[in-house]
Coordinates of C-alpha atoms in Angstrom, one line a residue:
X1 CA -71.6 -42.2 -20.9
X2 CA -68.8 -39.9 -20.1
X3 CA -68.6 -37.4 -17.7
X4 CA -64.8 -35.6 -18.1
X5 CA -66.1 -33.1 -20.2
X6 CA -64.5 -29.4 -19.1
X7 CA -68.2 -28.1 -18.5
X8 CA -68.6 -26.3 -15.0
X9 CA -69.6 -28.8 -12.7
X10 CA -73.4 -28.3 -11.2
X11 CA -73.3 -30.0 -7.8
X12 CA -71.1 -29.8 -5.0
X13 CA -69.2 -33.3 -3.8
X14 CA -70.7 -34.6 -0.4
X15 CA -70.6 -37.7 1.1
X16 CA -73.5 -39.8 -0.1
X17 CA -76.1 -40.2 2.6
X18 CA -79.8 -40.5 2.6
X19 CA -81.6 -37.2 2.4
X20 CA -84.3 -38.4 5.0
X21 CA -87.0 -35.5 4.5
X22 CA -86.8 -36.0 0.5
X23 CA -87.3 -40.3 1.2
X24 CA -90.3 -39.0 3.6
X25 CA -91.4 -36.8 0.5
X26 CA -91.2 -39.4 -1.7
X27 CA -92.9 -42.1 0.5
X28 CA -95.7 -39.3 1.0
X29 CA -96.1 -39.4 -2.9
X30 CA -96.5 -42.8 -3.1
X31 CA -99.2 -43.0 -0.7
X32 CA -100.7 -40.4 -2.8
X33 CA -101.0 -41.4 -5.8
X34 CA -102.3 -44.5 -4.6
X35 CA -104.7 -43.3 -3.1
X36 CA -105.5 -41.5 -6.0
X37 CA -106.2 -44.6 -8.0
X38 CA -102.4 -45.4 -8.8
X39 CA -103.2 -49.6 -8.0
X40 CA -105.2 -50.4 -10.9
X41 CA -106.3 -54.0 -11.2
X42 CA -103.7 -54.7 -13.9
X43 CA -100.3 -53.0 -12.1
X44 CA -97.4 -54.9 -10.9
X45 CA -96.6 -55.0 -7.3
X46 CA -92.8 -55.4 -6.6
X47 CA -91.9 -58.2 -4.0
X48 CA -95.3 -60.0 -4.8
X49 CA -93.9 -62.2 -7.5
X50 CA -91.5 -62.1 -10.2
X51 CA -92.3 -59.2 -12.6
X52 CA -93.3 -59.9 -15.9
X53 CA -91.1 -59.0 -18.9
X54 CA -93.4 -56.4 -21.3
X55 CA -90.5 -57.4 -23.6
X56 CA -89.9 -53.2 -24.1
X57 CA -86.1 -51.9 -23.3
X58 CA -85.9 -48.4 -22.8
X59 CA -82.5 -46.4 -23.3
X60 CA -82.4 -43.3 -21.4
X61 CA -80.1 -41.0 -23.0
X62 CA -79.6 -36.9 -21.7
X63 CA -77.6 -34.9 -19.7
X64 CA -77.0 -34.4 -15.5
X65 CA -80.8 -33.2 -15.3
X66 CA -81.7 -36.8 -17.1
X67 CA -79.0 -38.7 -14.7
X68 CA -81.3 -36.7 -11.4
X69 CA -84.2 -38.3 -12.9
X70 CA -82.6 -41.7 -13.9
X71 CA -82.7 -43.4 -10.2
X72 CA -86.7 -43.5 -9.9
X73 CA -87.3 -43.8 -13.5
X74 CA -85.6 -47.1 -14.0
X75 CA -87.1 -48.1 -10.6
X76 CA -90.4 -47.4 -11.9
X77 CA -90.0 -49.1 -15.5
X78 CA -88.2 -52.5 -13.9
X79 CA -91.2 -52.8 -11.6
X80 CA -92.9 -52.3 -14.6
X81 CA -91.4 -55.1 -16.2
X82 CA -89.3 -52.5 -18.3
X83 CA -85.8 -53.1 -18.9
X84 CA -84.2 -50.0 -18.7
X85 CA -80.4 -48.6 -19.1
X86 CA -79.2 -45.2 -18.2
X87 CA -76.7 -43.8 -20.6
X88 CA -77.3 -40.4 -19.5
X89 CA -73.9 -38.4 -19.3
X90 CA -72.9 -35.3 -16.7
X91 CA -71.6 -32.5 -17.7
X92 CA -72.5 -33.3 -21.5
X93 CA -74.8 -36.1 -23.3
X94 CA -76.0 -33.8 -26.1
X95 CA -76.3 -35.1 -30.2
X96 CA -76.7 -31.7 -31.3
X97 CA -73.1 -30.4 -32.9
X98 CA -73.9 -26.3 -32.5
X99 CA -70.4 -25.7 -34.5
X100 CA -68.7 -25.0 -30.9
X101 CA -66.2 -27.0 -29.4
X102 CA -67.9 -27.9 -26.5
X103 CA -70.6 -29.3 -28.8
X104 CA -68.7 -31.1 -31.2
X105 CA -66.6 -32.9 -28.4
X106 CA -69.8 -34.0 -26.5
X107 CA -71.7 -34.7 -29.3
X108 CA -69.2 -36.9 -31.0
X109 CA -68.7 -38.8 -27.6
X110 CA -72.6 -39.2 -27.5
X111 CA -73.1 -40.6 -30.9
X112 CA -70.3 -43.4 -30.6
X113 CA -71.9 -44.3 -27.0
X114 CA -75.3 -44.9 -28.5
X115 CA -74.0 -47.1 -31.7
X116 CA -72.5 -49.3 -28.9
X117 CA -75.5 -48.8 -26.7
X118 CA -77.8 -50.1 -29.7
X119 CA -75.3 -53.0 -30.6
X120 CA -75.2 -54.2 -27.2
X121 CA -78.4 -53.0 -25.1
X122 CA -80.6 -53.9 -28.4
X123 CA -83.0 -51.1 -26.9
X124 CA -86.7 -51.4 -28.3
X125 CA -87.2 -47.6 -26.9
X126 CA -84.6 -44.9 -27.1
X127 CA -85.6 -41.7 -25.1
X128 CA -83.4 -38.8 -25.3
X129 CA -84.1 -35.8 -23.2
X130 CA -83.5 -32.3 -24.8
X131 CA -80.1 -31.4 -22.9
X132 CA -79.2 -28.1 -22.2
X133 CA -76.8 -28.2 -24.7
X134 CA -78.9 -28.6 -27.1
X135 CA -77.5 -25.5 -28.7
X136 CA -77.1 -24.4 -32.4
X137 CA -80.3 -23.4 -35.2
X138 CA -83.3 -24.7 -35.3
X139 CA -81.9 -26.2 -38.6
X140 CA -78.9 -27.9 -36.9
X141 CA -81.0 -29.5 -33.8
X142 CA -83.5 -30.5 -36.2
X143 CA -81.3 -32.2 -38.2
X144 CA -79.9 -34.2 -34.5
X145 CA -83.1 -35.6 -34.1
X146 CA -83.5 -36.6 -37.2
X147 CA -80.5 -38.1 -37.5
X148 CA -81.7 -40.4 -33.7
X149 CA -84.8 -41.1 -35.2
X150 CA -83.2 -43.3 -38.5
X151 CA -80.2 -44.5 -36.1
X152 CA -82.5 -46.0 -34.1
X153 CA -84.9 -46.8 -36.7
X154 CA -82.1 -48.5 -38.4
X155 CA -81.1 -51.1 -35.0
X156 CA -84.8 -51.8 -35.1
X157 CA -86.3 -49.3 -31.9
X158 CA -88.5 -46.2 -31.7
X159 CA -87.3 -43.0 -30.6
X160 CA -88.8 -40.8 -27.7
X161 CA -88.1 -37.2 -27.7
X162 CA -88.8 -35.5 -24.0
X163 CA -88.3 -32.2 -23.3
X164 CA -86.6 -31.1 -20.3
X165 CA -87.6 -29.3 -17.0
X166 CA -87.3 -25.0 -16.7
X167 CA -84.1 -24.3 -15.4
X168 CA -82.6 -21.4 -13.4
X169 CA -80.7 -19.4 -16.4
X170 CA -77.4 -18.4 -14.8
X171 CA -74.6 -17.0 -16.5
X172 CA -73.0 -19.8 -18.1
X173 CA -76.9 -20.6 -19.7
X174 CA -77.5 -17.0 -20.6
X175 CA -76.0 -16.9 -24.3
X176 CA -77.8 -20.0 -25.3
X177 CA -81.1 -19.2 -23.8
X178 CA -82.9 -18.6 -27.2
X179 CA -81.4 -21.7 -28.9
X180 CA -82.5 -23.9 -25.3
X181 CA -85.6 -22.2 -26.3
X182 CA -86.0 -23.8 -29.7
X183 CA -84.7 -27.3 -29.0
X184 CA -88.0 -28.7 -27.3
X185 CA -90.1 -27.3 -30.5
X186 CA -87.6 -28.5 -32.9
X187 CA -88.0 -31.5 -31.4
X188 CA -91.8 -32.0 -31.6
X189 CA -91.8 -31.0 -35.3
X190 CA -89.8 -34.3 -35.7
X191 CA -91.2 -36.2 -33.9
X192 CA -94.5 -35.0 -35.8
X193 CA -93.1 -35.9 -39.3
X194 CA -91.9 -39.0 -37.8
X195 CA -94.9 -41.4 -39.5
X196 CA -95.1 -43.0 -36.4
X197 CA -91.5 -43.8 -35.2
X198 CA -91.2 -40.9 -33.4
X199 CA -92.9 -39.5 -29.8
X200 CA -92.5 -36.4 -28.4
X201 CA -93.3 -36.2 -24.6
X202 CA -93.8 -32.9 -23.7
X203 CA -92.0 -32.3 -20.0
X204 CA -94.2 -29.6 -19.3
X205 CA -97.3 -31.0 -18.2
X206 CA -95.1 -32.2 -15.1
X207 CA -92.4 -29.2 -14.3
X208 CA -94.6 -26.1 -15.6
X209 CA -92.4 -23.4 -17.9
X210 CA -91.1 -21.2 -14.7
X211 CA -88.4 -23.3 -13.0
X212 CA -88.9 -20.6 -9.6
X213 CA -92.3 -22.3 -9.5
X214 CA -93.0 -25.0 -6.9
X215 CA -94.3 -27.4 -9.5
X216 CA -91.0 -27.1 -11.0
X217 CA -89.6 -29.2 -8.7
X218 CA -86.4 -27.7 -8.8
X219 CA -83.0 -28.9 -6.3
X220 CA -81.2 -25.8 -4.5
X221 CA -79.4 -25.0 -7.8
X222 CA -82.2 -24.6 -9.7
X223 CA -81.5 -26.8 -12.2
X224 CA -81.7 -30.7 -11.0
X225 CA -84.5 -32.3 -9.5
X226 CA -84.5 -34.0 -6.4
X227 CA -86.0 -37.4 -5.1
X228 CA -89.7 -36.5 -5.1
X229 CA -89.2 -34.6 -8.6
X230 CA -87.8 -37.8 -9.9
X231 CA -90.7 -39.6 -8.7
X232 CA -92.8 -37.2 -10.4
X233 CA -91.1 -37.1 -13.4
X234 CA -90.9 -41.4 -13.4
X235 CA -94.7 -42.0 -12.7
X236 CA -95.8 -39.6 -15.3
X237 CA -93.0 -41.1 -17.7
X238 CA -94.0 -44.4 -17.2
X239 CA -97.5 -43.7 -17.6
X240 CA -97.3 -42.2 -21.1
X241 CA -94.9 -44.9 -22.0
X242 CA -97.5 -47.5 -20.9
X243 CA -100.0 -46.1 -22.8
X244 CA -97.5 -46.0 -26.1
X245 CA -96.5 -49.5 -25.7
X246 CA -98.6 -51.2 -24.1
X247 CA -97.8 -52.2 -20.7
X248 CA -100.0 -51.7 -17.3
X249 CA -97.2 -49.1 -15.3
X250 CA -96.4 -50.7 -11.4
X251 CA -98.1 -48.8 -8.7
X252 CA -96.3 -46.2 -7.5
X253 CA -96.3 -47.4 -3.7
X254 CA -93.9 -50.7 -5.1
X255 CA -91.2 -48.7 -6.2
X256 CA -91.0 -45.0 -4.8
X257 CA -89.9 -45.7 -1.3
X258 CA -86.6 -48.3 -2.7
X259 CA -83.2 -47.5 -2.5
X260 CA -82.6 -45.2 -5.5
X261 CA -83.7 -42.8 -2.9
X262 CA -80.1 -42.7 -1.4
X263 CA -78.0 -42.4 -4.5
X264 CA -75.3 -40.5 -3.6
X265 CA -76.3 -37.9 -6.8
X266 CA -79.2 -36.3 -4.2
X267 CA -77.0 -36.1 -1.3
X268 CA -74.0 -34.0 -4.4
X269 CA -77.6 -31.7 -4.8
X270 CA -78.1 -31.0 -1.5
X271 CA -81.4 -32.6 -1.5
X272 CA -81.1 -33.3 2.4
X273 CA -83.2 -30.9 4.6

């Protein structure tokens, strides 16, 4: 989406390189989650044939902590036979208009992205990750999802509410702590009342609550993810997805090690050891 919102930037401008000790990470996951069982008899192995369309589209919508996580997830779902499109926007992405300005410019930018993502991308699956400006009342981020849900009810597709991953609450966070608090449950009491065309993926049983935490995968500024985080995050996305529509996820080991592991995003984290 856009990105030329006036909200502070999060990560510094490098050159884009590959962060070698976070590719080694990531090829270290692969291998264990294989061995963990990750090939199952029915997953796809990219580079062994042409991968099989499950006939699902997935459109990943969020803020800067969705676009960290973006690279491996749609490297995961397309060996998965998933088409997948990242409309995830840095620096904004959020559908819930708090009242503020900040809001109601991001929000309004989001909404007319996703009625031209639905008329051209024809997604079967939107997923929206809980942004960090999610702000507002319960009442008014409540009434955002809602309003996804029959939007994308309407072009025919089913919505997927994720939470997002602890963060590091700095000062530009701190006055919106409570209402970051409440987004994530407003969220799953939608998605609860939904009849059905609705999900709510809770985030937590990957990242944990405390973001200081080493399952919290967190980048150097305490708010992104890095490469293995975004494995972490894909394989268990995939997975749930798999089981909610029906598709047999690709083994980890055919698409962790590929080359969404040097987008230049990791290298703006500081993801490089």
């Amino acid at each position: 989406m856009n990105s030329k919102h006036t909200a502070r930037s999060r990560s510094p401008h490098r050159p884009a390189r590959y962060a070698l000790s976070a590719v080694a990470a990531v090829a270290a996951l692969g291998l264990t989650l294989a061995g963990c069982g990750e090939k199952g008899s029915g997953a796809r192995d990219e580079g062994k044939g042409k991968t099989t369309s499950t006939g699902t589209k997935v459109l990943w919508l969020g803020d800067s902590i969705a676009g960290a996580e973006a690279p491996a997830l749609g490297a995961a779902l397309k060996a998965s036979g998933v088409e997948f499109k990242d409309s995830s926007s840095d620096g904004g992405g959020t559908i819930v208009n708090s009242g503020e300005k900040i809001t109601q410019m991001i929000s309004d930018d989001t909404w007319k992205q996703l009625g031209r993502d639905l008329e051209s991308f024809r997604p079967t699956v939107v997923a929206y990750q809980v942004t960090t400006y999610d702000w507002g009342s319960q009442d008014q981020q409540r009434a955002a999802y809602e309003n996804i849900v029959d939007t994308a009810k309407d072009a025919g597709a089913k919505v997927v509410l994720v939470s997002s991953p602890p963060i590091k609450i700095d000062g530009f966070y701190k006055q919106h702590e409570a209402q970051m608090r409440t987004a994530p449950k407003a969220a799953a009491e939608v998605a609860g009342k939904s009849g059905g065309t609705a999900a709510f993926f809770d985030a937590s049983q990957v990242w944990g609550t405390d973001a200081s935490a080493k399952k919290a995968q967190r980048a150097p500024d305490g708010i992104h993810n890095c490469q293995q985080g975004a494995a972490t995050f894909a394989k268990w996305f995939t997975g749930k997805l798999g089981e909610q529509e029906s598709f047999t996820p690709a083994s980890v080991d055919s698409w962790a090690q590929k080359s969404w592991t040097g987008d230049e995003r990791y290298s703006k984290l500081r993801c490089a050891a």
